[in-house]
Amino acid sequence: MIKPFDDAYFMKKAMDEAHAAYQKGEIPVGVVVVINGKIIARGHNLTETLHDVTAHAEMQAITAAANFLGGKYLKGCTMYVTLEPCQMCAGALYWSQLSQLVYAANDLQRGFRTMGVQLHPKTKVKSGIMEREASDLLKRFFVEKRNLN
Amino acid sequence: MIKPFDDAYFMKKAMDEAHAAYQKGEIPVGVVVVINGKIIARGHNLTETLHDVTAHAEMQAITAAANFLGGKYLKGCTMYVTLEPCQMCAGALYWSQLSQLVYAANDLQRGFRTMGVQLHPKTKVKSGIMEREASDLLKRFFVEKRNLN
């Protein structure tokens, strides 16, 4: 059972964003940013749509959350993202001083852990929430993409 | 003597951007992106103005250059930047497949080399062009900031 306001609840909202990316032919990654139990930013990968490698879900959500808060630091915020952030996004999260990062699927090839990127020392990290759903959607995307080419 | 179209020429243009950031009270970092001897994007740090940790000079210039080129990869492009890129910007450059990165001053604390971030294997790196000017401007900014507080 999904209870409101637990990690599974918010990761489900991030998964909704990942599905929105999938519908657009984007690598399906979605994100929400939460403070005090409220979603203040959401986003999904738009790198193909915008022809912009910086348009990862997390980057957009960092900008949107800071805009909502009126300041550049995401202290007190938790980011829920369906895939382990890459070097760029983890580097942005470092600067944001995010309080907590929760991600679903690991990215053993390009994830920040494999690449050795550092988050801010104040950022707590949790992973594995809805890992199966997130990674199944990514796999489906890449299988379908291969079959189209 | 500065000859048109050499590294010093383009780094001087990046330094002009760094000065524009300085005038706005921003950490003075500037950038230009060049293809076939032509500047196709320029930018300077705007993190304070925009309340956005992602608004580094390089990130804006990657987006602008891709927009100019109509595609997300910066193949054939050289980026001139007055300070060694951070984790986030180096991570973005990794995705962009930039052909050449030229930076002026080292950032021994937060630069991508210290932090262990990887650029794309195809990206060539040069450093030290106008290092003194770039690092003098950064030092002046931080000294003045300390004196104001």
PDB file of C-alpha atoms in Angstrom:
ATOM      1  CA  MET A   1       0.000   0.000   0.000  1.00  0.00           C
ATOM      2  CA  ILE A   2       1.269   3.459  -0.860  1.00  0.00           C
ATOM      3  CA  LYS A   3       0.784   5.896   1.999  1.00  0.00           C
ATOM      4  CA  PRO A   4       0.690   9.618   1.245  1.00  0.00           C
ATOM      5  CA  PHE A   5       3.895  11.448   1.965  1.00  0.00           C
ATOM      6  CA  ASP A   6       6.234   8.480   2.246  1.00  0.00           C
ATOM      7  CA  ASP A   7       9.160   7.819  -0.096  1.00  0.00           C
ATOM      8  CA  ALA A   8       7.095   5.490  -2.306  1.00  0.00           C
ATOM      9  CA  TYR A   9       4.421   8.172  -2.719  1.00  0.00           C
ATOM     10  CA  PHE A  10       6.868  10.774  -3.976  1.00  0.00           C
ATOM     11  CA  MET A  11       8.827   8.313  -6.097  1.00  0.00           C
ATOM     12  CA  LYS A  12       5.541   7.377  -7.752  1.00  0.00           C
ATOM     13  CA  LYS A  13       5.154  11.067  -8.683  1.00  0.00           C
ATOM     14  CA  ALA A  14       8.682  11.010 -10.122  1.00  0.00           C
ATOM     15  CA  MET A  15       7.725   7.853 -12.076  1.00  0.00           C
ATOM     16  CA  ASP A  16       4.728   9.738 -13.534  1.00  0.00           C
ATOM     17  CA  GLU A  17       7.245  12.270 -14.852  1.00  0.00           C
ATOM     18  CA  ALA A  18       9.425   9.461 -16.240  1.00  0.00           C
ATOM     19  CA  HIS A  19       6.373   8.155 -18.118  1.00  0.00           C
ATOM     20  CA  ALA A  20       5.796  11.660 -19.522  1.00  0.00           C
ATOM     21  CA  ALA A  21       9.376  11.599 -20.858  1.00  0.00           C
ATOM     22  CA  TYR A  22       8.811   8.137 -22.327  1.00  0.00           C
ATOM     23  CA  GLN A  23       5.722   9.377 -24.190  1.00  0.00           C
ATOM     24  CA  LYS A  24       7.900  12.051 -25.832  1.00  0.00           C
ATOM     25  CA  GLY A  25      10.584   9.594 -26.932  1.00  0.00           C
ATOM     26  CA  GLU A  26      12.973  10.835 -24.249  1.00  0.00           C
ATOM     27  CA  ILE A  27      15.095   8.559 -22.054  1.00  0.00           C
ATOM     28  CA  PRO A  28      12.510   8.079 -19.294  1.00  0.00           C
ATOM     29  CA  VAL A  29      13.800   9.808 -16.182  1.00  0.00           C
ATOM     30  CA  GLY A  30      11.556  11.825 -13.889  1.00  0.00           C
ATOM     31  CA  VAL A  31      12.009  13.850 -10.741  1.00  0.00           C
ATOM     32  CA  VAL A  32      10.160  15.723  -8.013  1.00  0.00           C
ATOM     33  CA  VAL A  33      11.566  18.010  -5.326  1.00  0.00           C
ATOM     34  CA  VAL A  34       9.825  18.023  -1.957  1.00  0.00           C
ATOM     35  CA  ILE A  35      10.007  20.303   1.062  1.00  0.00           C
ATOM     36  CA  ASN A  36       7.937  19.796   4.224  1.00  0.00           C
ATOM     37  CA  GLY A  37       5.872  17.095   2.503  1.00  0.00           C
ATOM     38  CA  LYS A  38       4.998  19.329  -0.473  1.00  0.00           C
ATOM     39  CA  ILE A  39       6.138  18.966  -4.083  1.00  0.00           C
ATOM     40  CA  ILE A  40       7.673  22.275  -5.184  1.00  0.00           C
ATOM     41  CA  ALA A  41       9.176  21.178  -8.509  1.00  0.00           C
ATOM     42  CA  ARG A  42       8.776  18.373 -10.999  1.00  0.00           C
ATOM     43  CA  GLY A  43      10.451  17.597 -14.283  1.00  0.00           C
ATOM     44  CA  HIS A  44      11.465  15.000 -16.813  1.00  0.00           C
ATOM     45  CA  ASN A  45      14.283  14.532 -19.235  1.00  0.00           C
ATOM     46  CA  LEU A  46      13.983  16.805 -22.300  1.00  0.00           C
ATOM     47  CA  THR A  47      17.425  16.499 -23.915  1.00  0.00           C
ATOM     48  CA  GLU A  48      16.066  15.413 -27.308  1.00  0.00           C
ATOM     49  CA  THR A  49      13.133  17.823 -27.398  1.00  0.00           C
ATOM     50  CA  LEU A  50      15.332  20.794 -26.499  1.00  0.00           C
ATOM     51  CA  HIS A  51      18.518  19.565 -28.272  1.00  0.00           C
ATOM     52  CA  ASP A  52      20.282  20.305 -25.007  1.00  0.00           C
ATOM     53  CA  VAL A  53      22.465  17.928 -23.016  1.00  0.00           C
ATOM     54  CA  THR A  54      21.894  20.053 -19.911  1.00  0.00           C
ATOM     55  CA  ALA A  55      18.109  19.424 -19.963  1.00  0.00           C
ATOM     56  CA  HIS A  56      18.209  16.435 -17.608  1.00  0.00           C
ATOM     57  CA  ALA A  57      15.209  16.114 -15.300  1.00  0.00           C
ATOM     58  CA  GLU A  58      17.270  16.983 -12.227  1.00  0.00           C
ATOM     59  CA  MET A  59      18.760  20.160 -13.708  1.00  0.00           C
ATOM     60  CA  GLN A  60      15.343  21.540 -14.567  1.00  0.00           C
ATOM     61  CA  ALA A  61      13.992  20.635 -11.141  1.00  0.00           C
ATOM     62  CA  ILE A  62      16.924  22.299  -9.337  1.00  0.00           C
ATOM     63  CA  THR A  63      16.247  25.527 -11.238  1.00  0.00           C
ATOM     64  CA  ALA A  64      12.478  25.283 -10.665  1.00  0.00           C
ATOM     65  CA  ALA A  65      12.796  24.502  -6.948  1.00  0.00           C
ATOM     66  CA  ALA A  66      15.251  27.376  -6.395  1.00  0.00           C
ATOM     67  CA  ASN A  67      12.874  29.644  -8.264  1.00  0.00           C
ATOM     68  CA  PHE A  68      10.019  28.550  -5.994  1.00  0.00           C
ATOM     69  CA  LEU A  69      12.109  29.052  -2.861  1.00  0.00           C
ATOM     70  CA  GLY A  70      13.532  32.392  -4.011  1.00  0.00           C
ATOM     71  CA  GLY A  71      17.091  31.313  -3.202  1.00  0.00           C
ATOM     72  CA  LYS A  72      19.649  29.106  -4.796  1.00  0.00           C
ATOM     73  CA  TYR A  73      20.128  26.531  -2.016  1.00  0.00           C
ATOM     74  CA  LEU A  74      17.898  23.476  -1.631  1.00  0.00           C
ATOM     75  CA  LYS A  75      18.432  23.070   2.100  1.00  0.00           C
ATOM     76  CA  GLY A  76      15.575  21.123   3.649  1.00  0.00           C
ATOM     77  CA  CYS A  77      14.618  19.646   0.279  1.00  0.00           C
ATOM     78  CA  THR A  78      14.475  16.024  -0.828  1.00  0.00           C
ATOM     79  CA  MET A  79      14.874  15.153  -4.490  1.00  0.00           C
ATOM     80  CA  TYR A  80      13.188  11.964  -5.723  1.00  0.00           C
ATOM     81  CA  VAL A  81      14.594  10.830  -9.068  1.00  0.00           C
ATOM     82  CA  THR A  82      13.958   7.610 -10.953  1.00  0.00           C
ATOM     83  CA  LEU A  83      17.599   7.078 -12.025  1.00  0.00           C
ATOM     84  CA  GLU A  84      20.880   7.655 -10.221  1.00  0.00           C
ATOM     85  CA  PRO A  85      22.103  11.138 -11.216  1.00  0.00           C
ATOM     86  CA  CYS A  86      24.999  11.556 -13.661  1.00  0.00           C
ATOM     87  CA  GLN A  87      28.182  13.588 -13.090  1.00  0.00           C
ATOM     88  CA  MET A  88      26.553  16.831 -14.228  1.00  0.00           C
ATOM     89  CA  CYS A  89      23.439  16.476 -12.094  1.00  0.00           C
ATOM     90  CA  ALA A  90      25.361  15.309  -9.039  1.00  0.00           C
ATOM     91  CA  GLY A  91      27.698  18.281  -9.530  1.00  0.00           C
ATOM     92  CA  ALA A  92      24.679  20.611  -9.613  1.00  0.00           C
ATOM     93  CA  LEU A  93      23.266  18.927  -6.497  1.00  0.00           C
ATOM     94  CA  TYR A  94      26.629  19.491  -4.808  1.00  0.00           C
ATOM     95  CA  TRP A  95      26.289  23.251  -5.338  1.00  0.00           C
ATOM     96  CA  SER A  96      22.613  23.210  -4.271  1.00  0.00           C
ATOM     97  CA  GLN A  97      23.398  21.710  -0.849  1.00  0.00           C
ATOM     98  CA  LEU A  98      20.328  19.478  -1.217  1.00  0.00           C
ATOM     99  CA  SER A  99      19.430  17.818   2.091  1.00  0.00           C
ATOM    100  CA  GLN A 100      18.371  14.424   0.765  1.00  0.00           C
ATOM    101  CA  LEU A 101      18.621  12.537  -2.516  1.00  0.00           C
ATOM    102  CA  VAL A 102      16.412   9.476  -3.085  1.00  0.00           C
ATOM    103  CA  TYR A 103      16.858   7.596  -6.336  1.00  0.00           C
ATOM    104  CA  ALA A 104      15.244   4.471  -7.759  1.00  0.00           C
ATOM    105  CA  ALA A 105      17.436   2.640 -10.292  1.00  0.00           C
ATOM    106  CA  ASN A 106      21.230   2.494 -10.246  1.00  0.00           C
ATOM    107  CA  ASP A 107      23.191   3.637 -13.279  1.00  0.00           C
ATOM    108  CA  LEU A 108      26.261   1.469 -13.129  1.00  0.00           C
ATOM    109  CA  GLN A 109      27.710   2.975 -16.330  1.00  0.00           C
ATOM    110  CA  ARG A 110      27.193   6.726 -16.007  1.00  0.00           C
ATOM    111  CA  GLY A 111      25.920   7.218 -12.470  1.00  0.00           C
ATOM    112  CA  PHE A 112      27.769   9.572 -10.134  1.00  0.00           C
ATOM    113  CA  ARG A 113      28.858   6.737  -7.871  1.00  0.00           C
ATOM    114  CA  THR A 114      30.627   4.874 -10.677  1.00  0.00           C
ATOM    115  CA  MET A 115      32.092   8.140 -11.986  1.00  0.00           C
ATOM    116  CA  GLY A 116      33.366   9.117  -8.540  1.00  0.00           C
ATOM    117  CA  VAL A 117      31.526  12.451  -8.287  1.00  0.00           C
ATOM    118  CA  GLN A 118      31.015  13.950  -4.860  1.00  0.00           C
ATOM    119  CA  LEU A 119      27.714  15.197  -3.485  1.00  0.00           C
ATOM    120  CA  HIS A 120      27.693  17.874  -0.797  1.00  0.00           C
ATOM    121  CA  PRO A 121      28.748  16.433   2.583  1.00  0.00           C
ATOM    122  CA  LYS A 122      25.348  17.481   4.000  1.00  0.00           C
ATOM    123  CA  THR A 123      23.358  15.472   1.408  1.00  0.00           C
ATOM    124  CA  LYS A 124      21.958  12.168   2.665  1.00  0.00           C
ATOM    125  CA  VAL A 125      21.412   9.489   0.040  1.00  0.00           C
ATOM    126  CA  LYS A 126      18.853   6.676  -0.195  1.00  0.00           C
ATOM    127  CA  SER A 127      18.363   4.374  -3.157  1.00  0.00           C
ATOM    128  CA  GLY A 128      16.316   1.420  -4.353  1.00  0.00           C
ATOM    129  CA  ILE A 129      12.793   2.864  -3.812  1.00  0.00           C
ATOM    130  CA  MET A 130      10.746   1.549  -6.806  1.00  0.00           C
ATOM    131  CA  GLU A 131      13.977   0.418  -8.447  1.00  0.00           C
ATOM    132  CA  ARG A 132      12.239  -2.334 -10.419  1.00  0.00           C
ATOM    133  CA  GLU A 133       9.586  -0.076 -11.981  1.00  0.00           C
ATOM    134  CA  ALA A 134      12.108   2.611 -12.907  1.00  0.00           C
ATOM    135  CA  SER A 135      14.591   0.204 -14.404  1.00  0.00           C
ATOM    136  CA  ASP A 136      11.871  -1.758 -16.288  1.00  0.00           C
ATOM    137  CA  LEU A 137      10.719   1.466 -17.965  1.00  0.00           C
ATOM    138  CA  LEU A 138      14.282   2.352 -18.972  1.00  0.00           C
ATOM    139  CA  LYS A 139      14.867  -1.151 -20.351  1.00  0.00           C
ATOM    140  CA  ARG A 140      11.610  -1.029 -22.321  1.00  0.00           C
ATOM    141  CA  PHE A 141      12.652   2.326 -23.810  1.00  0.00           C
ATOM    142  CA  PHE A 142      16.043   1.075 -24.956  1.00  0.00           C
ATOM    143  CA  VAL A 143      14.684  -2.223 -26.350  1.00  0.00           C
ATOM    144  CA  GLU A 144      12.053  -0.344 -28.355  1.00  0.00           C
ATOM    145  CA  LYS A 145      14.632   2.166 -29.570  1.00  0.00           C
ATOM    146  CA  ARG A 146      16.924  -0.626 -30.778  1.00  0.00           C
ATOM    147  CA  ASN A 147      14.062  -2.283 -32.633  1.00  0.00           C
ATOM    148  CA  LEU A 148      13.199   0.964 -34.405  1.00  0.00           C
ATOM    149  CA  ASN A 149      16.730   1.491 -35.731  1.00  0.00           C
TER     150      ASN A 149
ATOM    151  CA  MET B   1      50.626  40.935 -29.487  1.00  0.00           C
ATOM    152  CA  ILE B   2      47.201  39.304 -29.718  1.00  0.00           C
ATOM    153  CA  LYS B   3      46.552  37.866 -33.177  1.00  0.00           C
ATOM    154  CA  PRO B   4      42.961  37.364 -34.291  1.00  0.00           C
ATOM    155  CA  PHE B   5      41.714  33.799 -34.023  1.00  0.00           C
ATOM    156  CA  ASP B   6      44.407  32.397 -31.766  1.00  0.00           C
ATOM    157  CA  ASP B   7      43.750  31.041 -28.262  1.00  0.00           C
ATOM    158  CA  ALA B   8      44.691  34.354 -26.622  1.00  0.00           C
ATOM    159  CA  TYR B   9      42.199  36.205 -28.830  1.00  0.00           C
ATOM    160  CA  PHE B  10      39.288  34.019 -27.816  1.00  0.00           C
ATOM    161  CA  MET B  11      40.332  33.839 -24.165  1.00  0.00           C
ATOM    162  CA  LYS B  12      40.355  37.642 -24.175  1.00  0.00           C
ATOM    163  CA  LYS B  13      36.694  37.480 -25.290  1.00  0.00           C
ATOM    164  CA  ALA B  14      35.984  35.081 -22.426  1.00  0.00           C
ATOM    165  CA  MET B  15      37.747  37.521 -20.064  1.00  0.00           C
ATOM    166  CA  ASP B  16      35.423  40.300 -21.295  1.00  0.00           C
ATOM    167  CA  GLU B  17      32.545  38.082 -20.159  1.00  0.00           C
ATOM    168  CA  ALA B  18      34.254  37.492 -16.807  1.00  0.00           C
ATOM    169  CA  HIS B  19      34.474  41.271 -16.361  1.00  0.00           C
ATOM    170  CA  ALA B  20      30.742  41.540 -17.142  1.00  0.00           C
ATOM    171  CA  ALA B  21      30.076  39.030 -14.327  1.00  0.00           C
ATOM    172  CA  TYR B  22      32.370  41.014 -11.983  1.00  0.00           C
ATOM    173  CA  GLN B  23      30.394  44.196 -12.691  1.00  0.00           C
ATOM    174  CA  LYS B  24      27.232  42.386 -11.544  1.00  0.00           C
ATOM    175  CA  GLY B  25      28.777  41.136  -8.303  1.00  0.00           C
ATOM    176  CA  GLU B  26      29.010  37.595  -9.645  1.00  0.00           C
ATOM    177  CA  ILE B  27      32.048  35.339  -9.234  1.00  0.00           C
ATOM    178  CA  PRO B  28      33.881  36.491 -12.371  1.00  0.00           C
ATOM    179  CA  VAL B  29      33.929  33.586 -14.815  1.00  0.00           C
ATOM    180  CA  GLY B  30      33.364  34.036 -18.533  1.00  0.00           C
ATOM    181  CA  VAL B  31      33.179  31.778 -21.547  1.00  0.00           C
ATOM    182  CA  VAL B  32      32.939  31.727 -25.316  1.00  0.00           C
ATOM    183  CA  VAL B  33      32.299  28.783 -27.638  1.00  0.00           C
ATOM    184  CA  VAL B  34      33.985  28.813 -31.028  1.00  0.00           C
ATOM    185  CA  ILE B  35      33.522  26.789 -34.194  1.00  0.00           C
ATOM    186  CA  ASN B  36      35.566  27.316 -37.356  1.00  0.00           C
ATOM    187  CA  GLY B  37      37.064  30.512 -35.913  1.00  0.00           C
ATOM    188  CA  LYS B  38      33.652  32.029 -35.117  1.00  0.00           C
ATOM    189  CA  ILE B  39      32.150  32.712 -31.699  1.00  0.00           C
ATOM    190  CA  ILE B  40      28.716  31.058 -31.555  1.00  0.00           C
ATOM    191  CA  ALA B  41      27.979  31.477 -27.840  1.00  0.00           C
ATOM    192  CA  ARG B  42      29.167  33.593 -24.939  1.00  0.00           C
ATOM    193  CA  GLY B  43      28.172  33.771 -21.315  1.00  0.00           C
ATOM    194  CA  HIS B  44      29.146  34.633 -17.788  1.00  0.00           C
ATOM    195  CA  ASN B  45      28.297  33.367 -14.368  1.00  0.00           C
ATOM    196  CA  LEU B  46      24.814  34.425 -13.222  1.00  0.00           C
ATOM    197  CA  THR B  47      24.224  32.222 -10.167  1.00  0.00           C
ATOM    198  CA  GLU B  48      23.478  35.146  -7.833  1.00  0.00           C
ATOM    199  CA  THR B  49      21.387  37.140 -10.294  1.00  0.00           C
ATOM    200  CA  LEU B  50      19.238  34.124 -11.164  1.00  0.00           C
ATOM    201  CA  HIS B  51      19.372  32.449  -7.717  1.00  0.00           C
ATOM    202  CA  ASP B  52      20.351  29.300  -9.584  1.00  0.00           C
ATOM    203  CA  VAL B  53      23.376  27.116  -8.937  1.00  0.00           C
ATOM    204  CA  THR B  54      23.101  25.735 -12.463  1.00  0.00           C
ATOM    205  CA  ALA B  55      23.665  29.181 -14.051  1.00  0.00           C
ATOM    206  CA  HIS B  56      27.426  28.798 -14.442  1.00  0.00           C
ATOM    207  CA  ALA B  57      28.900  30.459 -17.532  1.00  0.00           C
ATOM    208  CA  GLU B  58      29.666  27.117 -19.177  1.00  0.00           C
ATOM    209  CA  MET B  59      26.150  25.696 -18.716  1.00  0.00           C
ATOM    210  CA  GLN B  60      24.559  28.704 -20.381  1.00  0.00           C
ATOM    211  CA  ALA B  61      27.077  28.587 -23.218  1.00  0.00           C
ATOM    212  CA  ILE B  62      26.509  24.858 -23.836  1.00  0.00           C
ATOM    213  CA  THR B  63      22.766  25.500 -24.170  1.00  0.00           C
ATOM    214  CA  ALA B  64      23.304  28.570 -26.382  1.00  0.00           C
ATOM    215  CA  ALA B  65      25.844  26.851 -28.646  1.00  0.00           C
ATOM    216  CA  ALA B  66      23.603  23.801 -29.100  1.00  0.00           C
ATOM    217  CA  ASN B  67      20.729  26.125 -29.891  1.00  0.00           C
ATOM    218  CA  PHE B  68      22.846  27.869 -32.539  1.00  0.00           C
ATOM    219  CA  LEU B  69      23.953  24.566 -34.049  1.00  0.00           C
ATOM    220  CA  GLY B  70      20.479  23.013 -33.937  1.00  0.00           C
ATOM    221  CA  GLY B  71      21.774  19.855 -32.298  1.00  0.00           C
ATOM    222  CA  LYS B  72      22.856  18.870 -28.839  1.00  0.00           C
ATOM    223  CA  TYR B  73      26.468  17.862 -29.557  1.00  0.00           C
ATOM    224  CA  LEU B  74      29.327  20.354 -29.618  1.00  0.00           C
ATOM    225  CA  LYS B  75      31.550  18.360 -31.954  1.00  0.00           C
ATOM    226  CA  GLY B  76      34.055  20.620 -33.697  1.00  0.00           C
ATOM    227  CA  CYS B  77      33.637  23.291 -31.005  1.00  0.00           C
ATOM    228  CA  THR B  78      36.223  24.766 -28.664  1.00  0.00           C
ATOM    229  CA  MET B  79      35.147  26.239 -25.347  1.00  0.00           C
ATOM    230  CA  TYR B  80      37.306  29.010 -23.856  1.00  0.00           C
ATOM    231  CA  VAL B  81      36.597  29.535 -20.175  1.00  0.00           C
ATOM    232  CA  THR B  82      38.449  31.691 -17.663  1.00  0.00           C
ATOM    233  CA  LEU B  83      38.311  29.136 -14.813  1.00  0.00           C
ATOM    234  CA  GLU B  84      38.692  25.375 -14.762  1.00  0.00           C
ATOM    235  CA  PRO B  85      35.159  23.897 -14.940  1.00  0.00           C
ATOM    236  CA  CYS B  86      33.545  22.373 -11.841  1.00  0.00           C
ATOM    237  CA  GLN B  87      32.033  18.874 -11.560  1.00  0.00           C
ATOM    238  CA  MET B  88      28.672  19.996 -12.955  1.00  0.00           C
ATOM    239  CA  CYS B  89      30.087  21.837 -15.956  1.00  0.00           C
ATOM    240  CA  ALA B  90      32.611  19.111 -16.756  1.00  0.00           C
ATOM    241  CA  GLY B  91      29.759  16.592 -16.537  1.00  0.00           C
ATOM    242  CA  ALA B  92      27.742  18.669 -19.005  1.00  0.00           C
ATOM    243  CA  LEU B  93      30.780  18.933 -21.303  1.00  0.00           C
ATOM    244  CA  TYR B  94      31.098  15.146 -21.133  1.00  0.00           C
ATOM    245  CA  TRP B  95      27.578  14.767 -22.550  1.00  0.00           C
ATOM    246  CA  SER B  96      28.199  17.483 -25.161  1.00  0.00           C
ATOM    247  CA  GLN B  97      31.195  15.676 -26.670  1.00  0.00           C
ATOM    248  CA  LEU B  98      32.978  19.038 -26.944  1.00  0.00           C
ATOM    249  CA  SER B  99      36.089  18.777 -29.140  1.00  0.00           C
ATOM    250  CA  GLN B 100      38.375  21.087 -27.193  1.00  0.00           C
ATOM    251  CA  LEU B 101      38.361  22.769 -23.800  1.00  0.00           C
ATOM    252  CA  VAL B 102      40.750  25.666 -23.134  1.00  0.00           C
ATOM    253  CA  TYR B 103      40.736  27.160 -19.654  1.00  0.00           C
ATOM    254  CA  ALA B 104      42.747  29.935 -18.032  1.00  0.00           C
ATOM    255  CA  ALA B 105      43.037  29.583 -14.239  1.00  0.00           C
ATOM    256  CA  ASN B 106      43.137  26.323 -12.316  1.00  0.00           C
ATOM    257  CA  ASP B 107      40.605  25.681  -9.562  1.00  0.00           C
ATOM    258  CA  LEU B 108      42.516  23.479  -7.186  1.00  0.00           C
ATOM    259  CA  GLN B 109      39.599  23.275  -4.736  1.00  0.00           C
ATOM    260  CA  ARG B 110      36.528  22.685  -6.881  1.00  0.00           C
ATOM    261  CA  GLY B 111      37.892  22.099 -10.376  1.00  0.00           C
ATOM    262  CA  PHE B 112      36.995  18.907 -12.221  1.00  0.00           C
ATOM    263  CA  ARG B 113      40.573  17.662 -12.115  1.00  0.00           C
ATOM    264  CA  THR B 114      40.759  17.805  -8.325  1.00  0.00           C
ATOM    265  CA  MET B 115      37.254  16.326  -8.039  1.00  0.00           C
ATOM    266  CA  GLY B 116      38.108  13.459 -10.400  1.00  0.00           C
ATOM    267  CA  VAL B 117      35.382  14.145 -12.982  1.00  0.00           C
ATOM    268  CA  GLN B 118      35.817  12.728 -16.455  1.00  0.00           C
ATOM    269  CA  LEU B 119      35.460  14.674 -19.685  1.00  0.00           C
ATOM    270  CA  HIS B 120      34.486  12.860 -22.883  1.00  0.00           C
ATOM    271  CA  PRO B 121      37.431  10.821 -24.235  1.00  0.00           C
ATOM    272  CA  LYS B 122      37.281  12.898 -27.450  1.00  0.00           C
ATOM    273  CA  THR B 123      37.722  16.233 -25.640  1.00  0.00           C
ATOM    274  CA  LYS B 124      41.239  17.696 -25.832  1.00  0.00           C
ATOM    275  CA  VAL B 125      42.242  19.978 -22.959  1.00  0.00           C
ATOM    276  CA  LYS B 126      44.586  22.970 -22.838  1.00  0.00           C
ATOM    277  CA  SER B 127      45.105  25.246 -19.861  1.00  0.00           C
ATOM    278  CA  GLY B 128      47.078  28.251 -18.683  1.00  0.00           C
ATOM    279  CA  ILE B 129      46.139  30.714 -21.477  1.00  0.00           C
ATOM    280  CA  MET B 130      45.799  34.122 -19.713  1.00  0.00           C
ATOM    281  CA  GLU B 131      45.912  32.313 -16.375  1.00  0.00           C
ATOM    282  CA  ARG B 132      47.339  35.347 -14.567  1.00  0.00           C
ATOM    283  CA  GLU B 133      44.627  37.790 -15.715  1.00  0.00           C
ATOM    284  CA  ALA B 134      41.809  35.353 -14.939  1.00  0.00           C
ATOM    285  CA  SER B 135      43.119  34.458 -11.519  1.00  0.00           C
ATOM    286  CA  ASP B 136      43.899  38.105 -10.630  1.00  0.00           C
ATOM    287  CA  LEU B 137      40.291  39.064 -11.353  1.00  0.00           C
ATOM    288  CA  LEU B 138      38.978  36.194  -9.219  1.00  0.00           C
ATOM    289  CA  LYS B 139      41.317  37.153  -6.344  1.00  0.00           C
ATOM    290  CA  ARG B 140      40.261  40.791  -6.566  1.00  0.00           C
ATOM    291  CA  PHE B 141      36.599  39.750  -6.401  1.00  0.00           C
ATOM    292  CA  PHE B 142      37.072  37.612  -3.288  1.00  0.00           C
ATOM    293  CA  VAL B 143      39.242  40.201  -1.491  1.00  0.00           C
ATOM    294  CA  GLU B 144      36.641  42.902  -2.130  1.00  0.00           C
ATOM    295  CA  LYS B 145      33.836  40.602  -1.030  1.00  0.00           C
ATOM    296  CA  ARG B 146      35.634  39.815   2.227  1.00  0.00           C
ATOM    297  CA  ASN B 147      36.163  43.516   2.895  1.00  0.00           C
ATOM    298  CA  LEU B 148      32.490  44.256   2.376  1.00  0.00           C
ATOM    299  CA  ASN B 149      31.336  41.650   4.904  1.00  0.00           C
TER     300      ASN B 149
END
